[in-house]
Amino acid sequence: SNYSLVGPAIGSGAYGSVYKGINKTTGDTVALKRTKIENFTDGIPSTTLREISILSELSHPNIVSLKDVITTDTHIWFVQEYCNMDLSKLL
């Protein structure tokens, strides 16, 4: 992969975990969202395909951009713009 993890998970939710990462070619900091595929023989879940489709079409200053999608035998990784802020403090 063109990306490497930097430290432990920085967040987690119902569908996976998010890690801080580095693009090894450019040196850019990225967010790497790992989504587990429970039964890969059935293909990529429709909810995940929908998320990829929507994020790839969006371009807005208030929405993190999707830079890449990487699939392995057990996970799908969303490579996204890294935002260095704690969103819970905005609530």
XYZ file of C-alpha atoms in Angstrom:
91
model
C 0.000 0.000 0.000
C 0.987 3.604 -0.518
C -0.095 4.446 3.050
C 1.194 3.629 6.505
C -0.505 3.892 9.893
C 0.728 6.360 12.489
C -0.095 5.033 15.955
C -3.239 3.439 17.398
C -6.836 4.105 16.340
C -7.925 7.719 16.822
C -11.623 6.846 16.746
C -14.079 4.019 16.345
C -17.736 3.495 15.627
C -20.310 0.889 14.704
C -18.702 0.060 11.366
C -14.988 0.304 12.025
C -12.035 2.304 13.267
C -10.168 5.383 12.070
C -6.390 5.746 12.097
C -4.038 8.590 11.366
C -1.873 7.715 8.382
C 0.774 9.004 6.018
C 0.850 8.899 2.232
C 4.332 7.425 1.698
C 4.728 9.167 -1.672
C 3.618 12.711 -0.819
C 4.111 12.766 2.961
C 0.542 14.047 3.398
C -1.314 13.141 6.582
C -4.552 11.236 5.910
C -7.327 9.548 7.859
C -7.594 5.793 7.213
C -11.055 4.446 7.993
C -11.083 0.642 8.235
C -14.410 -1.090 7.667
C -14.598 -4.818 8.322
C -16.236 -7.042 5.742
C -18.082 -9.796 7.587
C -18.780 -12.036 4.618
C -16.613 -11.004 1.681
C -17.906 -13.897 -0.463
C -21.177 -11.948 -0.805
C -19.261 -8.939 -2.138
C -19.013 -5.431 -0.787
C -22.144 -4.465 1.209
C -24.517 -2.084 -0.575
C -24.218 0.444 2.280
C -20.449 0.591 1.763
C -20.821 0.933 -2.019
C -23.328 3.747 -1.474
C -20.935 5.535 0.905
C -18.078 5.253 -1.615
C -20.313 6.536 -4.417
C -21.599 9.515 -2.437
C -18.212 10.518 -0.990
C -16.483 10.276 -4.377
C -18.986 12.734 -5.886
C -18.976 15.279 -3.056
C -16.793 18.355 -3.070
C -17.558 20.748 -0.218
C -15.289 22.598 2.244
C -17.224 21.170 5.224
C -17.076 17.513 4.139
C -13.852 15.495 4.303
C -12.771 14.350 0.874
C -12.355 10.722 -0.157
C -8.900 10.299 -1.688
C -8.754 6.546 -2.283
C -10.368 3.207 -1.448
C -8.277 0.107 -0.720
C -9.725 -3.388 -0.408
C -8.167 -6.435 1.227
C -9.583 -9.895 1.895
C -11.185 -8.765 5.150
C -11.386 -4.947 5.127
C -12.152 -1.890 3.066
C -10.026 1.146 3.829
C -11.310 4.654 3.069
C -8.411 7.078 2.607
C -9.781 10.479 3.549
C -8.681 14.007 4.240
C -7.294 14.283 7.792
C -8.888 16.902 10.052
C -6.949 17.626 13.218
C -9.822 18.510 15.512
C -12.034 16.954 18.160
C -15.567 17.138 16.761
C -17.093 16.291 20.167
C -16.044 19.745 21.390
C -18.277 21.374 18.780
C -21.465 19.938 20.276
